[in-house]
Short mmCIF file of C-alpha atoms and ligand atoms in Angstrom, two decimals:
data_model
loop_
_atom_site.label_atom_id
_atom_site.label_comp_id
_atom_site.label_asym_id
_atom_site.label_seq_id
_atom_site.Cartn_x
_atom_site.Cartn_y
_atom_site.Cartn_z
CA UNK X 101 -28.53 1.74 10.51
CA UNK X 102 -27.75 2.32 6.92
CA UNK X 103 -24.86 4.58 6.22
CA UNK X 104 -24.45 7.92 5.01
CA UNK X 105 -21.74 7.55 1.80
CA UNK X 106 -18.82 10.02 2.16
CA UNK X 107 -18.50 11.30 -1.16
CA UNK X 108 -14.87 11.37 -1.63
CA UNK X 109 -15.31 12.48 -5.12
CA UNK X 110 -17.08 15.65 -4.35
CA UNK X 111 -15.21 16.81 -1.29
CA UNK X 112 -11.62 16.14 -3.81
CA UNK X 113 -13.43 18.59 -6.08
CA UNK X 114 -13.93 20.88 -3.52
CA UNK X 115 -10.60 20.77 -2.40
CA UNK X 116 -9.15 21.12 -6.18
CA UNK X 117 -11.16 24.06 -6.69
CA UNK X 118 -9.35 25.71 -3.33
CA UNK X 119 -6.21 24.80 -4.62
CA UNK X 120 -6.80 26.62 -8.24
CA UNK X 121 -8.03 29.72 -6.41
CA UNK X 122 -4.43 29.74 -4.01
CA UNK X 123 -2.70 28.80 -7.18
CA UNK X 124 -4.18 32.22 -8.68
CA UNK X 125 -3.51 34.22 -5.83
CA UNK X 126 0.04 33.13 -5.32
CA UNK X 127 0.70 33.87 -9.05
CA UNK X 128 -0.80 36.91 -8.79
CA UNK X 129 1.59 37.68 -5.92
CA UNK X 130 4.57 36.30 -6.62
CA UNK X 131 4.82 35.75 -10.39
CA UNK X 132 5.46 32.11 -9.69
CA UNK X 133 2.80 28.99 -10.95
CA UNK X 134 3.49 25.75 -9.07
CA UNK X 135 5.08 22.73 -10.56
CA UNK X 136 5.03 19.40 -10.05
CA UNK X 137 7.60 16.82 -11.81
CA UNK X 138 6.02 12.98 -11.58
CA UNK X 139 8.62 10.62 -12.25
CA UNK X 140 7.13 6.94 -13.56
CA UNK X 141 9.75 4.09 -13.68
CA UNK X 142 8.43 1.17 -15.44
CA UNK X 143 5.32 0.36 -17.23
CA UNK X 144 2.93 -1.14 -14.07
CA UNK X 145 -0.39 0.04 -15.55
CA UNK X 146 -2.26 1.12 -12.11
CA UNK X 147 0.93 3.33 -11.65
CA UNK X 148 0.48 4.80 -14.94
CA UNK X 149 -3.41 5.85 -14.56
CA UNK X 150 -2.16 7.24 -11.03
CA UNK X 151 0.19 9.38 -12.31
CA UNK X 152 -1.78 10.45 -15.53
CA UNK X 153 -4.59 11.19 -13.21
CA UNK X 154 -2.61 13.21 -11.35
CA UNK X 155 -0.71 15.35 -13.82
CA UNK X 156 -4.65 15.94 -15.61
CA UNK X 157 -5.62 17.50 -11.92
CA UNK X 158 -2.54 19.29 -11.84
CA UNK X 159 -3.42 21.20 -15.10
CA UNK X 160 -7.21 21.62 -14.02
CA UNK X 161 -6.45 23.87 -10.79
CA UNK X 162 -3.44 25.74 -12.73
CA UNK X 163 -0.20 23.91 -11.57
CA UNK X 164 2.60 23.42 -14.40
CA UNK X 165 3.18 19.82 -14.44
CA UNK X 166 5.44 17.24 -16.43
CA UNK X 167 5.75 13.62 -16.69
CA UNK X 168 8.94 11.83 -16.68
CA UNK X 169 8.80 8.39 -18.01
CA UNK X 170 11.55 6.13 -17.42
CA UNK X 171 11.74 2.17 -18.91
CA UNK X 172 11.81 -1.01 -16.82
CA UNK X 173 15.41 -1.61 -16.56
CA UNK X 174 16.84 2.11 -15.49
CA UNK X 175 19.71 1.66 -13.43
CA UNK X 176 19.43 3.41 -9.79
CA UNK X 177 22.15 5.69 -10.68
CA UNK X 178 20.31 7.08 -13.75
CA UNK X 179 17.46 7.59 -11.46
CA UNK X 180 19.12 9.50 -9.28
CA UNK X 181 20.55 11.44 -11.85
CA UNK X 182 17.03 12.83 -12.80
CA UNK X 183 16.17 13.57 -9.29
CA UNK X 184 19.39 15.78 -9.25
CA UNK X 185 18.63 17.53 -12.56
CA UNK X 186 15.06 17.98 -10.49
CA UNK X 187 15.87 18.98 -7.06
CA UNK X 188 17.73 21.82 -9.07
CA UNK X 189 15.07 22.80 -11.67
CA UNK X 190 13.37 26.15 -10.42
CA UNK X 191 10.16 25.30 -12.33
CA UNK X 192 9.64 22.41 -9.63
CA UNK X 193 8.28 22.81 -6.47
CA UNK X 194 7.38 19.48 -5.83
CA UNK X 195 8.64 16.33 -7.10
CA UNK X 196 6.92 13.19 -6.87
CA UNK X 197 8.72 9.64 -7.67
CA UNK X 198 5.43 6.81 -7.84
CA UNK X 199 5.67 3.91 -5.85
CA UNK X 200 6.13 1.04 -6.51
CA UNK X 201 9.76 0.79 -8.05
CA UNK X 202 11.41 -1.42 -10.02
CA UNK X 203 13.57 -4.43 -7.45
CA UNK X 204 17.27 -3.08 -9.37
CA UNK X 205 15.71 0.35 -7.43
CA UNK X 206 16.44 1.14 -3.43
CA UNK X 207 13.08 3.22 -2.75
CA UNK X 208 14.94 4.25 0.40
CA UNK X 209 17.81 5.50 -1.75
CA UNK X 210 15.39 7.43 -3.87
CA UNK X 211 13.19 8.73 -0.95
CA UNK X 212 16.42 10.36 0.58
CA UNK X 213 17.43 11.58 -2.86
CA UNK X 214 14.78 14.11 -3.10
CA UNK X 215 15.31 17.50 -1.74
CA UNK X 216 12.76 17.52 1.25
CA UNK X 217 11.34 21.11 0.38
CA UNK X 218 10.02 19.66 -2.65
CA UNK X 219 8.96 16.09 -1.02
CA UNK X 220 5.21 16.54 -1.78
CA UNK X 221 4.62 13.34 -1.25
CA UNK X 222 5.59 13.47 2.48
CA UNK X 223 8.09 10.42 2.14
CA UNK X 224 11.63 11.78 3.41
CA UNK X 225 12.70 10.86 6.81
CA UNK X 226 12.55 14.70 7.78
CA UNK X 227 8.88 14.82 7.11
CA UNK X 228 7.91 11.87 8.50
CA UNK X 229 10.02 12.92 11.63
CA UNK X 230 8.42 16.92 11.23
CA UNK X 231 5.15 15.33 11.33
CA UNK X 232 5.87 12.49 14.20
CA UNK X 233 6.88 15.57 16.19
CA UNK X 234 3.93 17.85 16.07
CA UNK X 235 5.06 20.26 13.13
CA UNK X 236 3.84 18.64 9.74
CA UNK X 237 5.73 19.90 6.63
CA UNK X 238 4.87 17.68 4.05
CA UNK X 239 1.83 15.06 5.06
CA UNK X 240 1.42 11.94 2.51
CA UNK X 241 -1.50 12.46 0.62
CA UNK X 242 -3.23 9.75 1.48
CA UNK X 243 -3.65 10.11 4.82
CA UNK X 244 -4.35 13.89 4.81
CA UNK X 245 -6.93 12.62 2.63
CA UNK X 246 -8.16 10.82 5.12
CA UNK X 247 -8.23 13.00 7.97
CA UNK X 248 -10.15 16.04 5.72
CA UNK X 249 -12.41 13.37 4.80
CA UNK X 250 -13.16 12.70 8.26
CA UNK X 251 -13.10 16.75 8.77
CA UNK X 252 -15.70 17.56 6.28
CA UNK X 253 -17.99 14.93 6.94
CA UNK X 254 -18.79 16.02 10.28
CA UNK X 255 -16.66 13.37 11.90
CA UNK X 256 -14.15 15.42 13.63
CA UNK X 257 -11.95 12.84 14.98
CA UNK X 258 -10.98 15.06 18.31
CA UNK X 259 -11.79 12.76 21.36
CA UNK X 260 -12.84 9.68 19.28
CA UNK X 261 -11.40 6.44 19.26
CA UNK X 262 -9.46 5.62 15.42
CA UNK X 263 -8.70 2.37 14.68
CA UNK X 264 -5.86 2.41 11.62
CA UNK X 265 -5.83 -1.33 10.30
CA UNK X 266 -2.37 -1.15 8.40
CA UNK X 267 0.90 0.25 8.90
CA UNK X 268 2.67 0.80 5.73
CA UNK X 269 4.91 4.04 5.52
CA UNK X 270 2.53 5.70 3.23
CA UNK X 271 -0.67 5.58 5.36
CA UNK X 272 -0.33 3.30 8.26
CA UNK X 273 2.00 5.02 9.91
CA UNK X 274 1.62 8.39 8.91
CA UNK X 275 -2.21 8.82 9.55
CA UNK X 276 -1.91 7.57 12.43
CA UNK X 277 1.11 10.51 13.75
CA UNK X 278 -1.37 12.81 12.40
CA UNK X 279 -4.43 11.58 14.07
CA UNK X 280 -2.59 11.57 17.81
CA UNK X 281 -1.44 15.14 17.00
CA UNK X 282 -2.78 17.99 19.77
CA UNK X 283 -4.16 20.09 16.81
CA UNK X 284 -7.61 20.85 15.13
CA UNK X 285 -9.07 17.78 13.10
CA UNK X 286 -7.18 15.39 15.20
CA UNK X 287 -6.44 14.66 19.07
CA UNK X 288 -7.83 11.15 18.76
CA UNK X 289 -6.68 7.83 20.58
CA UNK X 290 -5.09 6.02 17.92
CA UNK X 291 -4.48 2.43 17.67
CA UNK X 292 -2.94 0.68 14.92
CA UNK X 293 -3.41 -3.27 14.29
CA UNK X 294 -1.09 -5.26 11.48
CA UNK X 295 -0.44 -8.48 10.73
CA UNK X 296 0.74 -9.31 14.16
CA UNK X 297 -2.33 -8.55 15.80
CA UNK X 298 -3.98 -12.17 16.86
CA UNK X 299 -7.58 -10.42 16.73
CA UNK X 300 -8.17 -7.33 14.68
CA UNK X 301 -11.65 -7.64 14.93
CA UNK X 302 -11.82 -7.49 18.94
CA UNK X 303 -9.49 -4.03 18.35
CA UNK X 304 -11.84 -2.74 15.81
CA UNK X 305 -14.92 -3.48 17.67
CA UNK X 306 -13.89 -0.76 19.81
CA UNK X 307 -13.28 2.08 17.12
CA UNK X 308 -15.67 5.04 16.73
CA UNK X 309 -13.71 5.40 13.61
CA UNK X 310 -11.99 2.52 11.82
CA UNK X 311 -9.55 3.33 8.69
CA UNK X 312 -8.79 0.20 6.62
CA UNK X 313 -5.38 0.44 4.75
CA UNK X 314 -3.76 -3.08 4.44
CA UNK X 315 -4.35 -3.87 1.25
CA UNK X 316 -6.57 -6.81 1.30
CA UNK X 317 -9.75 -6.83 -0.47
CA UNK X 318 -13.04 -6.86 1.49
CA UNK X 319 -11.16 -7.72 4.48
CA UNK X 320 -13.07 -5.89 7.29
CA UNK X 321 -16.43 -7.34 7.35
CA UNK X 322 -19.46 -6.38 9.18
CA UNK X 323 -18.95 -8.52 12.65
CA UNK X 324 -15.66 -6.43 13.06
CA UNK X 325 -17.36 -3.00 12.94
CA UNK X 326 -19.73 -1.51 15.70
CA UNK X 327 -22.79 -0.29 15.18
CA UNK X 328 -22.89 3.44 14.54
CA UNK X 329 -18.99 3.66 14.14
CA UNK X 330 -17.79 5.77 10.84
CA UNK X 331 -15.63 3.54 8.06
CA UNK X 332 -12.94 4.91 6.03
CA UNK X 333 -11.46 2.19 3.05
CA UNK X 334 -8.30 3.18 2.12
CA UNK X 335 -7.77 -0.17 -0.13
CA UNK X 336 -8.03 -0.32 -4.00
CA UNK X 337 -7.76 -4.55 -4.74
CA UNK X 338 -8.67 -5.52 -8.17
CA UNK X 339 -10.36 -8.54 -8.16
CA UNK X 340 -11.81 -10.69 -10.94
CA UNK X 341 -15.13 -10.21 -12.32
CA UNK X 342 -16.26 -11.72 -15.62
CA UNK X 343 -19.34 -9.35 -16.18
CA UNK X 344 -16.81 -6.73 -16.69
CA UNK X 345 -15.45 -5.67 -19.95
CA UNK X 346 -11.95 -5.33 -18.22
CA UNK X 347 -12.46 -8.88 -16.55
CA UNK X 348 -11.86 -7.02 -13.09
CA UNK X 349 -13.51 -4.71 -10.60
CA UNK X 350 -11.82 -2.36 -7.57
CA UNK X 351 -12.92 -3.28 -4.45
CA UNK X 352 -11.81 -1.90 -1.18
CA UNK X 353 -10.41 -3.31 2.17
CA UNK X 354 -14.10 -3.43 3.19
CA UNK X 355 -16.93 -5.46 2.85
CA UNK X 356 -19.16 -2.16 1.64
CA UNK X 357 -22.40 -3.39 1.67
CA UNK X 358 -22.67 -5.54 5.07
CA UNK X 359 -20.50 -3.06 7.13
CA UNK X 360 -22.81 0.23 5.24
CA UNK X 361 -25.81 -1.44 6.91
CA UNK X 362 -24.38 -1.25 10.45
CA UNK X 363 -21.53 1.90 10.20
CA UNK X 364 -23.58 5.61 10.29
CA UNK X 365 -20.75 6.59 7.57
CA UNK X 366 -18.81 5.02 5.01
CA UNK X 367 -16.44 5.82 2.47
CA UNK X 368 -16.86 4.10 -0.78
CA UNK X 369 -14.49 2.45 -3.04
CA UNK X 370 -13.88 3.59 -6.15
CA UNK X 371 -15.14 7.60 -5.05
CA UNK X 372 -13.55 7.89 -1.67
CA UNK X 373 -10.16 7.99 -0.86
CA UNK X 374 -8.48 7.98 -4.14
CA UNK X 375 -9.70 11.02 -5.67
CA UNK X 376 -9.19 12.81 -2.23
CA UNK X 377 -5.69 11.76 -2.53
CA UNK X 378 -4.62 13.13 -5.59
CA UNK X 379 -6.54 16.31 -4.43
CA UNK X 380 -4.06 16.69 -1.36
CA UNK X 381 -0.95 16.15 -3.59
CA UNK X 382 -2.45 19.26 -5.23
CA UNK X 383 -3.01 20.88 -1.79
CA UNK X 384 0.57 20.14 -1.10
CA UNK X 385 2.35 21.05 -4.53
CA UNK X 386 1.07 24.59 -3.58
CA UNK X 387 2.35 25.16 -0.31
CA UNK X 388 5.53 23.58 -1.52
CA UNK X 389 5.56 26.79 -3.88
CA UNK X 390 4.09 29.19 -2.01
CA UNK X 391 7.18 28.18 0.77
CA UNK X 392 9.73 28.46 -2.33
CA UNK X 393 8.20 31.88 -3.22
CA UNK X 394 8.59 32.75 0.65
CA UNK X 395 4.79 33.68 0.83
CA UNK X 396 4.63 31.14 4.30
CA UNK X 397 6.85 30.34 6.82
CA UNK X 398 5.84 27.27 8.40
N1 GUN E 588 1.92 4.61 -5.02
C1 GUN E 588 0.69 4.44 -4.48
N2 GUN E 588 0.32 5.55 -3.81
C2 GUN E 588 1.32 6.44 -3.93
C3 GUN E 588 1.52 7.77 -3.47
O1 GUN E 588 0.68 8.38 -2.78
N3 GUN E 588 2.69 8.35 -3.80
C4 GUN E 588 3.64 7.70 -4.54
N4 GUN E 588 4.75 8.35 -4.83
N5 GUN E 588 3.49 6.48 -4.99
C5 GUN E 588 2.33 5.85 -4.69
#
């Protein structure tokens, strides 16, 4: 079987073009345009695409956005200064502090520092807990990502088995809460493996749909996928590679060409996730707003 490719790239464009035509309406309604306030500490250059990436999409579907760039050596206090000044500024309905920070930096401290209404990123232990319950608030992007992925592919995960291979706070654990939910585009049976499973590849075996998120390149190979079963990569590794001008290339968490000759669909890496991610942030950022502007309840 040779897979079909899940064009994350499309689908995110899609989804952006939603988001621009809410972003209109709610303006039109309200008087209010979304805003979004990405805080960068530090100079990691990955971090620094995301976020620039993310403020460009912001400004494509309508959404007021600004970049705060903060050096290397900011204290935590200064920090969470910012996020004050933030959590109180009217022109931001969501506020989004990129990960990885700095070791001087408690990225617990800063998670709790942000007011939850405007926790976009889905991060605060109120979201996590709203979403763990049943009643999702604020879903990381990622995962949502993943799940409308699945959604608009034609892989609706309801009844299916999902293996999530990973379980960092970001994805891990949050895709899978949304996945085991009893609501439309999930009700699956969700297992997650980690690095203290003796044999991922006898869990994965067993997946209709297998999500790799652990952040090691090419790590799911073809023996540890069933025939038939639908692939999601969730990993961007940079590994070397000399024909490139950049001396590196992205690779997932998936060996894409083996495993795309046995799964019946496959997300690529770059194209897949990523883009879809940055779309949900979007997604997000608006219903943080149109919440603020009391045009939804829930
Ligand atoms: N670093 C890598 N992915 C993310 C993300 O989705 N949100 C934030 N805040 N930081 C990240």
């Amino acid at each position: 079987m040779t897979a079909k490719i899940i064009d994350g790239k499309q689908m995110a464009e899609d989804i952006r073009g939603e988001v621009a035509l809410g972003v209109k309406a709610l303006t039109a309604a309200t008087g209010v345009t979304p805003g979004l306030a990405a805080v960068l500490v530090g100079e990691d250059p990955a971090s620094a695409i995301y976020v620039r990436n993310k403020r460009r999409a912001c400004e494509e579907a309508g959404i007021f956005s600004e970049t705060f760039d903060l050096p290397e050596t900011t204290a935590q206090d200064e920090l969470l200064a910012l996020i004050a000044e933030l959590n109180a500024d009217a022109r931001f309905h969501g506020i989004l502090v990129q990960l990885p920070l700095p070791p001087q930096i408690s990225e617990r401290t800063v998670i709790l520092a942000v007011d939850p209404e405007r926790d976009v990123d889905g991060l605060h232990p109120l979201n996590a807990g709203l979403l763990l319950q049943g009643q999702p608030r604020f879903v990381p992007a990622t995962p949502a990502g993943v799940q409308e992925m699945l959604v608009r592919s034609g892989n609706d995960p309801a009844g299916k088995s999902v293996v999530v291979v990973g379980r960092s706070n970001i994805v891990g654990k949050p895709l899978a809460a949304l996945l085991m939910q009893k609501a439309e585009g999930a009700n699956a049976t969700v297992t997650v493996c980690h690095t203290g499973t003796p044999d991922i590849g006898a869990v994965t075996r067993c997946a209709d749909i297998v999500v790799a998120a652990m952040g090691r390149p090419r790590a799911i190979t073809a023996d540890m996928v069933r025939e038939g079963a639908v692939v999601i990569d969730v990993g961007i590794n940079r590994v070397e590679d000399a024909s490139r001008k950049a001396g590196y290339r992205l690779v997932g968490d998936v060996d894409f060409e083996p495993v795309s000759e046995k799964a019946s669909a496959i997300s690529p890496v770059p194209g897949g996730v990523g883009p879809m991610t940055i779309a949900m942030l979007l997604k997000s950022t608006l219903r943080a707003a149109e919440r603020a502007a009391g045009s939804r309840e829930a």
